[in-house]
Short mmCIF file of C-alpha atoms and ligand atoms in Angstrom, two decimals:
data_model
loop_
_atom_site.label_atom_id
_atom_site.label_comp_id
_atom_site.label_asym_id
_atom_site.label_seq_id
_atom_site.Cartn_x
_atom_site.Cartn_y
_atom_site.Cartn_z
CA UNK A 209 -23.25 -38.58 5.19
CA UNK A 210 -22.69 -42.31 5.28
CA UNK A 211 -19.10 -43.54 5.22
CA UNK A 212 -17.93 -45.57 2.21
CA UNK A 213 -17.58 -48.65 4.43
CA UNK A 214 -21.20 -48.28 5.64
CA UNK A 215 -22.49 -47.92 2.08
CA UNK A 216 -20.49 -51.00 1.01
CA UNK A 217 -22.04 -52.97 3.90
CA UNK A 218 -25.51 -52.27 2.53
CA UNK A 219 -24.67 -53.27 -1.06
CA UNK A 220 -26.54 -56.43 -2.06
CA UNK A 221 -23.96 -59.21 -2.00
CA UNK A 222 -24.12 -61.63 -4.93
CA UNK A 223 -23.16 -64.91 -3.29
CA UNK A 224 -23.03 -68.15 -5.25
CA UNK A 225 -25.13 -70.93 -3.76
CA UNK A 226 -22.45 -73.17 -2.11
CA UNK A 227 -24.47 -76.30 -2.96
CA UNK A 228 -24.55 -75.50 -6.69
CA UNK A 229 -22.07 -77.71 -8.56
CA UNK A 230 -19.87 -76.64 -11.45
CA UNK A 231 -20.32 -78.81 -14.51
CA UNK A 232 -17.37 -80.93 -15.64
CA UNK A 233 -16.90 -83.16 -18.66
CA UNK A 234 -15.48 -86.67 -18.43
CA UNK A 235 -12.44 -86.71 -20.70
CA UNK A 236 -11.23 -90.23 -19.96
CA UNK A 237 -12.45 -93.38 -18.23
CA UNK A 238 -9.66 -95.82 -17.41
CA UNK A 239 -10.55 -99.25 -16.04
CA UNK A 240 -7.69 -99.75 -13.59
CA UNK A 241 -9.10 -102.72 -11.73
CA UNK A 242 -12.51 -104.40 -11.74
CA UNK A 243 -14.92 -101.88 -10.16
CA UNK A 244 -12.13 -99.32 -9.58
CA UNK A 245 -12.04 -96.85 -12.47
CA UNK A 246 -10.01 -93.67 -12.88
CA UNK A 247 -12.15 -90.80 -14.19
CA UNK A 248 -10.38 -87.78 -15.68
CA UNK A 249 -12.56 -84.67 -15.74
CA UNK A 250 -12.28 -81.07 -16.86
CA UNK A 251 -14.57 -78.20 -15.91
CA UNK A 252 -16.60 -77.02 -18.90
CA UNK A 253 -15.93 -73.42 -17.90
CA UNK A 254 -12.34 -72.67 -18.95
CA UNK A 255 -11.79 -70.10 -16.22
CA UNK A 256 -12.93 -72.64 -13.61
CA UNK A 257 -10.64 -75.32 -15.11
CA UNK A 258 -7.63 -73.01 -14.88
CA UNK A 259 -8.43 -71.53 -11.48
CA UNK A 260 -9.62 -74.51 -9.45
CA UNK A 261 -7.07 -75.02 -6.65
CA UNK A 262 -6.94 -77.91 -4.24
CA UNK A 263 -4.56 -79.32 -1.69
CA UNK A 264 -3.62 -83.04 -1.64
CA UNK A 265 -6.05 -84.86 0.69
CA UNK A 266 -9.07 -82.67 -0.09
CA UNK A 267 -12.24 -84.07 -1.63
CA UNK A 268 -15.15 -82.89 -3.79
CA UNK A 269 -18.85 -83.69 -3.82
CA UNK A 270 -19.49 -85.40 -7.15
CA UNK A 271 -23.10 -85.20 -8.34
CA UNK A 272 -25.14 -86.96 -10.97
CA UNK A 273 -28.68 -85.86 -11.80
CA UNK A 274 -31.21 -88.35 -10.47
CA UNK A 275 -28.60 -90.28 -8.47
CA UNK A 276 -27.33 -87.78 -5.88
CA UNK A 277 -23.95 -86.77 -4.55
CA UNK A 278 -20.96 -88.61 -3.08
CA UNK A 279 -17.72 -87.37 -1.53
CA UNK A 280 -14.72 -88.42 -3.62
CA UNK A 281 -11.05 -87.62 -3.01
CA UNK A 282 -9.07 -85.80 -5.65
CA UNK A 283 -6.44 -88.26 -6.85
CA UNK A 284 -4.56 -85.88 -9.12
CA UNK A 285 -1.91 -83.47 -7.89
CA UNK A 286 -2.41 -79.70 -7.82
CA UNK A 287 1.00 -79.56 -9.51
CA UNK A 288 -0.76 -80.81 -12.67
CA UNK A 289 -3.65 -78.34 -13.08
CA UNK A 290 -6.34 -78.19 -15.77
CA UNK A 291 -7.83 -81.64 -15.15
CA UNK A 292 -9.00 -83.56 -12.09
CA UNK A 293 -8.64 -87.30 -11.59
CA UNK A 294 -10.87 -89.42 -9.37
CA UNK A 295 -10.29 -93.05 -8.51
CA UNK A 296 -13.78 -94.36 -7.85
CA UNK A 297 -14.83 -97.74 -6.48
CA UNK A 298 -18.30 -98.86 -7.53
CA UNK A 299 -20.25 -98.91 -4.24
CA UNK A 300 -23.89 -97.78 -4.59
CA UNK A 301 -26.29 -95.31 -6.13
CA UNK A 302 -23.97 -92.49 -7.25
CA UNK A 303 -20.94 -94.55 -8.19
CA UNK A 304 -23.10 -97.05 -10.18
CA UNK A 305 -24.60 -94.13 -12.10
CA UNK A 306 -21.08 -92.74 -12.71
CA UNK A 307 -19.94 -96.12 -14.06
CA UNK A 308 -22.71 -95.91 -16.70
CA UNK A 309 -21.26 -92.65 -18.07
CA UNK A 310 -18.81 -92.35 -20.95
CA UNK A 311 -16.29 -89.87 -22.30
CA UNK A 312 -17.91 -86.46 -22.98
CA UNK A 313 -20.72 -87.03 -20.48
CA UNK A 314 -21.16 -84.32 -17.85
CA UNK A 315 -21.16 -84.47 -14.02
CA UNK A 316 -21.40 -81.84 -11.27
CA UNK A 317 -18.51 -81.02 -8.96
CA UNK A 318 -18.53 -78.79 -5.89
CA UNK A 319 -15.59 -78.19 -3.62
CA UNK A 320 -12.76 -78.70 -2.90
CA UNK A 321 -13.64 -79.39 0.73
CA UNK A 322 -11.90 -80.25 3.96
CA UNK A 323 -8.36 -79.90 5.16
CA UNK A 324 -5.69 -81.54 3.07
CA UNK A 325 -2.25 -82.64 4.27
CA UNK A 326 -0.28 -79.92 6.14
CA UNK A 327 2.18 -79.31 3.30
CA UNK A 328 3.91 -76.38 5.02
CA UNK A 329 4.70 -78.58 8.05
CA UNK A 330 5.84 -81.53 5.94
CA UNK A 331 8.11 -79.37 3.75
CA UNK A 332 11.77 -79.82 4.66
CA UNK A 333 11.03 -83.18 6.34
CA UNK A 334 11.01 -86.77 5.14
CA UNK A 335 7.68 -88.06 3.83
CA UNK A 336 6.47 -91.63 4.32
CA UNK A 337 3.31 -92.52 2.39
CA UNK A 338 1.64 -95.77 3.50
CA UNK A 339 -1.38 -96.93 1.52
CA UNK A 340 -3.53 -100.04 1.31
CA UNK A 341 -6.10 -100.76 -1.42
CA UNK A 342 -8.32 -97.76 -2.23
CA UNK A 343 -6.29 -95.72 0.29
CA UNK A 344 -4.03 -94.87 -2.65
CA UNK A 345 -6.82 -92.60 -4.03
CA UNK A 346 -6.17 -89.58 -1.74
CA UNK A 347 -2.48 -90.39 -1.20
CA UNK A 348 -1.65 -90.36 -4.92
CA UNK A 349 -2.27 -86.62 -4.98
CA UNK A 350 0.24 -86.12 -2.14
CA UNK A 351 2.73 -88.52 -3.70
CA UNK A 352 2.81 -86.73 -7.07
CA UNK A 353 2.76 -83.32 -5.42
CA UNK A 354 5.91 -84.25 -3.46
CA UNK A 355 7.62 -85.75 -6.52
CA UNK A 356 6.74 -82.72 -8.67
CA UNK A 357 8.15 -80.46 -5.93
CA UNK A 358 11.07 -82.72 -5.12
CA UNK A 359 13.29 -79.95 -3.72
CA UNK A 360 10.74 -79.14 -0.97
CA UNK A 361 11.00 -82.55 0.68
CA UNK A 362 13.83 -84.70 2.00
CA UNK A 363 13.50 -88.48 1.72
CA UNK A 364 10.28 -89.72 0.10
CA UNK A 365 9.17 -93.31 0.72
CA UNK A 366 6.04 -95.02 -0.57
CA UNK A 367 4.76 -98.30 0.90
CA UNK A 368 1.69 -99.65 -0.88
CA UNK A 369 -0.07 -102.96 -0.47
CA UNK A 370 -2.79 -104.66 -2.51
CA UNK A 371 -4.31 -108.12 -2.39
CA UNK A 372 -2.83 -109.31 -5.70
CA UNK A 373 -0.97 -107.56 -8.57
CA UNK A 374 -4.27 -107.46 -10.48
CA UNK A 375 -5.85 -105.52 -7.59
CA UNK A 376 -3.13 -102.90 -7.37
CA UNK A 377 -4.43 -99.44 -8.28
CA UNK A 378 -2.16 -97.27 -10.49
CA UNK A 379 0.02 -100.37 -10.91
CA UNK A 380 1.97 -99.34 -14.06
CA UNK A 381 2.56 -95.85 -12.74
CA UNK A 382 3.78 -97.07 -9.34
CA UNK A 383 5.94 -99.90 -10.72
CA UNK A 384 7.68 -97.26 -12.85
CA UNK A 385 8.64 -95.43 -9.62
CA UNK A 386 10.55 -98.43 -8.24
CA UNK A 387 13.66 -97.56 -10.27
CA UNK A 388 13.68 -93.87 -9.32
CA UNK A 389 16.78 -92.95 -7.37
CA UNK A 390 15.24 -89.90 -5.66
CA UNK A 391 12.66 -91.93 -3.74
CA UNK A 392 12.02 -95.39 -2.29
CA UNK A 393 8.98 -97.14 -3.74
CA UNK A 394 8.08 -100.41 -1.99
CA UNK A 395 5.13 -102.32 -3.43
CA UNK A 396 3.72 -105.48 -1.94
CA UNK A 397 0.88 -107.92 -2.57
CA UNK A 398 -0.69 -110.41 -0.16
CA UNK A 399 -0.45 -113.11 -2.81
CA UNK A 400 0.73 -113.46 -6.41
CA UNK A 401 -1.30 -116.10 -8.27
CA UNK A 402 0.58 -115.31 -11.53
CA UNK A 403 4.11 -115.83 -10.21
CA UNK A 404 5.19 -112.83 -12.33
CA UNK A 405 5.19 -110.17 -9.60
CA UNK A 406 8.72 -108.75 -9.22
CA UNK A 407 8.16 -106.72 -6.04
CA UNK A 408 7.38 -107.78 -2.47
CA UNK A 409 4.91 -110.40 -1.28
CA UNK A 410 3.50 -110.05 2.24
CA UNK A 411 1.66 -107.53 4.37
CA UNK A 412 2.57 -103.81 4.08
CA UNK A 413 3.99 -103.86 7.65
CA UNK A 414 6.81 -106.07 6.32
CA UNK A 415 7.96 -103.23 4.07
CA UNK A 416 9.33 -101.38 7.11
CA UNK A 417 12.18 -103.94 7.09
CA UNK A 418 13.33 -102.52 3.74
CA UNK A 419 13.21 -98.78 4.45
CA UNK A 420 15.30 -96.47 6.56
CA UNK A 421 12.84 -94.31 8.47
CA UNK A 422 13.80 -91.69 11.02
CA UNK A 423 10.60 -90.89 12.98
CA UNK A 424 12.06 -87.64 14.32
CA UNK A 425 12.33 -86.15 10.82
CA UNK A 426 9.43 -87.89 9.08
CA UNK A 427 5.72 -87.26 8.54
CA UNK A 428 3.77 -90.47 7.84
CA UNK A 429 0.62 -90.16 5.69
CA UNK A 430 -1.57 -93.25 6.03
CA UNK A 431 -4.78 -94.36 4.28
CA UNK A 432 -6.26 -97.79 3.86
CA UNK A 433 -8.85 -100.24 5.16
CA UNK A 434 -9.49 -100.24 8.96
CA UNK A 435 -7.50 -103.44 9.54
CA UNK A 436 -4.46 -101.88 7.88
CA UNK A 437 -4.64 -98.80 10.12
CA UNK A 438 -4.48 -101.04 13.15
CA UNK A 439 -1.23 -102.75 12.16
CA UNK A 440 0.46 -99.73 10.54
CA UNK A 441 -0.29 -97.59 13.60
CA UNK A 442 1.19 -100.30 15.85
CA UNK A 443 4.32 -100.26 13.68
CA UNK A 444 4.64 -96.45 13.64
CA UNK A 445 4.13 -96.22 17.40
CA UNK A 446 6.69 -98.98 18.00
CA UNK A 447 9.13 -96.85 15.98
CA UNK A 448 8.26 -93.98 18.35
CA UNK A 449 6.68 -91.73 15.75
CA UNK A 450 5.33 -88.59 17.45
CA UNK A 451 1.51 -88.78 17.34
CA UNK A 452 1.22 -85.45 15.57
CA UNK A 453 3.49 -86.66 12.75
CA UNK A 454 1.11 -89.49 11.83
CA UNK A 455 -1.47 -88.14 9.37
CA UNK A 456 -4.52 -90.18 8.49
CA UNK A 457 -7.24 -89.73 5.88
CA UNK A 458 -10.50 -90.77 7.56
CA UNK A 459 -13.94 -91.28 6.03
CA UNK A 460 -17.40 -90.76 7.46
CA UNK A 461 -20.78 -90.67 5.76
CA UNK A 462 -21.28 -87.15 4.42
CA UNK A 463 -24.16 -85.14 3.03
CA UNK A 464 -23.43 -81.41 2.77
CA UNK A 465 -19.62 -81.50 2.81
CA UNK A 466 -19.48 -78.00 4.31
CA UNK A 467 -20.09 -78.45 8.04
CA UNK A 468 -23.84 -77.70 8.05
CA UNK A 469 -25.79 -80.97 8.25
CA UNK A 470 -23.91 -82.74 11.06
CA UNK A 471 -23.92 -86.13 9.28
CA UNK A 472 -20.15 -86.56 9.54
CA UNK A 473 -19.69 -85.39 13.11
CA UNK A 474 -17.35 -87.29 15.41
CA UNK A 475 -17.33 -85.88 18.90
CA UNK A 476 -17.11 -82.14 18.48
CA UNK A 477 -15.52 -82.29 15.01
CA UNK A 478 -16.97 -82.50 11.51
CA UNK A 479 -15.00 -84.82 9.27
CA UNK A 480 -15.86 -82.74 6.21
CA UNK A 481 -14.69 -79.49 7.77
CA UNK A 482 -11.91 -80.42 10.20
CA UNK A 483 -10.76 -83.49 8.22
CA UNK A 484 -10.65 -85.70 6.30
CA UNK A 485 -6.95 -85.47 7.22
CA UNK A 486 -6.43 -85.85 10.97
CA UNK A 487 -3.31 -86.45 13.03
CA UNK A 488 -3.23 -89.60 15.14
CA UNK A 489 -3.25 -87.27 18.14
CA UNK A 490 -6.58 -85.73 16.95
CA UNK A 491 -8.04 -89.17 16.29
CA UNK A 492 -7.11 -90.43 19.77
CA UNK A 493 -9.04 -87.57 21.31
CA UNK A 494 -12.20 -88.19 19.27
CA UNK A 495 -14.53 -91.06 20.22
CA UNK A 496 -14.79 -93.81 17.61
CA UNK A 497 -12.65 -91.95 15.11
CA UNK A 498 -10.45 -94.99 14.52
C1 FAD B 184 -13.83 -87.70 2.37
C2 FAD B 184 -14.20 -88.92 1.58
C3 FAD B 184 -13.44 -89.24 0.45
C4 FAD B 184 -13.79 -90.36 -0.30
N1 FAD B 184 -13.04 -90.65 -1.41
C5 FAD B 184 -13.36 -91.69 -2.18
C6 FAD B 184 -12.62 -91.98 -3.36
O1 FAD B 184 -11.65 -91.28 -3.71
N2 FAD B 184 -13.01 -93.03 -4.12
C7 FAD B 184 -14.08 -93.83 -3.75
O2 FAD B 184 -14.38 -94.76 -4.49
N3 FAD B 184 -14.79 -93.58 -2.63
C8 FAD B 184 -14.47 -92.54 -1.85
N4 FAD B 184 -15.19 -92.27 -0.72
C9 FAD B 184 -16.31 -93.18 -0.36
C10 FAD B 184 -17.55 -92.85 -1.15
O3 FAD B 184 -17.94 -91.51 -0.89
C11 FAD B 184 -18.68 -93.80 -0.71
O4 FAD B 184 -18.38 -95.10 -1.18
C12 FAD B 184 -20.04 -93.34 -1.23
O5 FAD B 184 -21.02 -93.89 -0.41
C13 FAD B 184 -20.34 -93.76 -2.64
O6 FAD B 184 -21.61 -93.29 -2.97
P1 FAD B 184 -22.73 -94.24 -3.60
O7 FAD B 184 -23.98 -93.44 -3.72
O8 FAD B 184 -22.19 -94.85 -4.84
O9 FAD B 184 -22.89 -95.40 -2.53
P2 FAD B 184 -24.03 -95.51 -1.38
O10 FAD B 184 -25.29 -95.91 -2.05
O11 FAD B 184 -24.02 -94.29 -0.55
O12 FAD B 184 -23.45 -96.66 -0.45
C14 FAD B 184 -22.84 -97.83 -0.89
C15 FAD B 184 -22.39 -98.69 0.27
O13 FAD B 184 -21.31 -98.08 1.00
C16 FAD B 184 -21.69 -97.89 2.37
N5 FAD B 184 -21.08 -96.61 2.75
C17 FAD B 184 -21.35 -95.39 2.25
N6 FAD B 184 -20.55 -94.44 2.77
C18 FAD B 184 -19.76 -95.07 3.66
C19 FAD B 184 -18.70 -94.64 4.51
N7 FAD B 184 -18.30 -93.37 4.59
N8 FAD B 184 -18.08 -95.56 5.27
C20 FAD B 184 -18.45 -96.85 5.21
N9 FAD B 184 -19.43 -97.32 4.40
C21 FAD B 184 -20.07 -96.45 3.64
C22 FAD B 184 -23.16 -97.92 2.40
O14 FAD B 184 -23.65 -98.34 3.64
C23 FAD B 184 -23.47 -98.93 1.28
O15 FAD B 184 -23.34 -100.22 1.75
C24 FAD B 184 -14.88 -91.17 0.07
C25 FAD B 184 -15.63 -90.85 1.21
C26 FAD B 184 -15.29 -89.75 1.95
C27 FAD B 184 -16.09 -89.40 3.16
S1 FES B 185 -21.26 -83.64 5.79
FE1 FES B 185 -22.60 -82.16 6.61
S2 FES B 185 -21.54 -81.54 8.37
FE2 FES B 185 -20.09 -82.82 7.39
#
């Protein structure tokens, strides 16, 4: 007689096609900045909406019929379930098609994919979030997760830079954090044509002069344009941050999102599978990662 385990092994397994997206409805389109909109979405299937779990730093593949798929970071925090928020810059085929959609229109979402920030390691430590421009998209999820779970983290510091106040993503939300006493929120712009900006003016590296950072007890999460990485990394290394305490969200062109097609490979790693969050130590050991 066959053992129960053997019989179970021969049962036909009903696996869901991993490339099949779940349908989600757009519940809000908020024009934050020219060509940078915040899309709020909810899965049509209620069970899916309630049971979708992600970690800050993970991304989804967003699909639109006739246009294709694009990897987009989840900007909302898992501490606020039920909806998903995506901060999307208009770039090409998929994002242009998304920008033509309105409230109640439907898109496909598969994921979440990749490794997010190592929350278990960061817990009990200080958290320094350093963002530039669109880099705030993945870091916002981590920021709100840490603020919603305030007791799990020690000092929380945000440093965010944009070109002008009008270019600053999530501006109202972030300006409202400046007065919080349980965190340090430092916002800077390269230039202020209006003269009405009440925060800092200058490059994000300057913000280090206004924060007390102890590299031995801090994890730094960094995301921004390539030029910003260069200067922020120089600053963090000058402060003697251990290389495995510098966490970076890195982008590569992606197709499958699940480690099958090889499009996003860097050295022996797949950005979609082993990233998009890498330590500086990882990045140093991978050719052309940064
Ligand atoms: C893990 C991950 C997370 C991302 N999160 C976000 C996000 O939260 N918000 C957001 O707006 N975008 C995000 N992106 C970038 C977004 O996926 C690309 O801009 C994507 O190409 C948009 O698709 P599209 O069809 O509109 O543009 P496409 O038609 O594919 O391309 C538009 C232009 O962007 C260039 N391009 C495409 N991909 C890349 C890339 N990886 N690096 C450099 N240049 C590229 C193309 O050469 C072209 O010039 C993310 C990318 C990755 C890998
Ligand atoms: S996108 Fe296919 S392997 Fe990463």
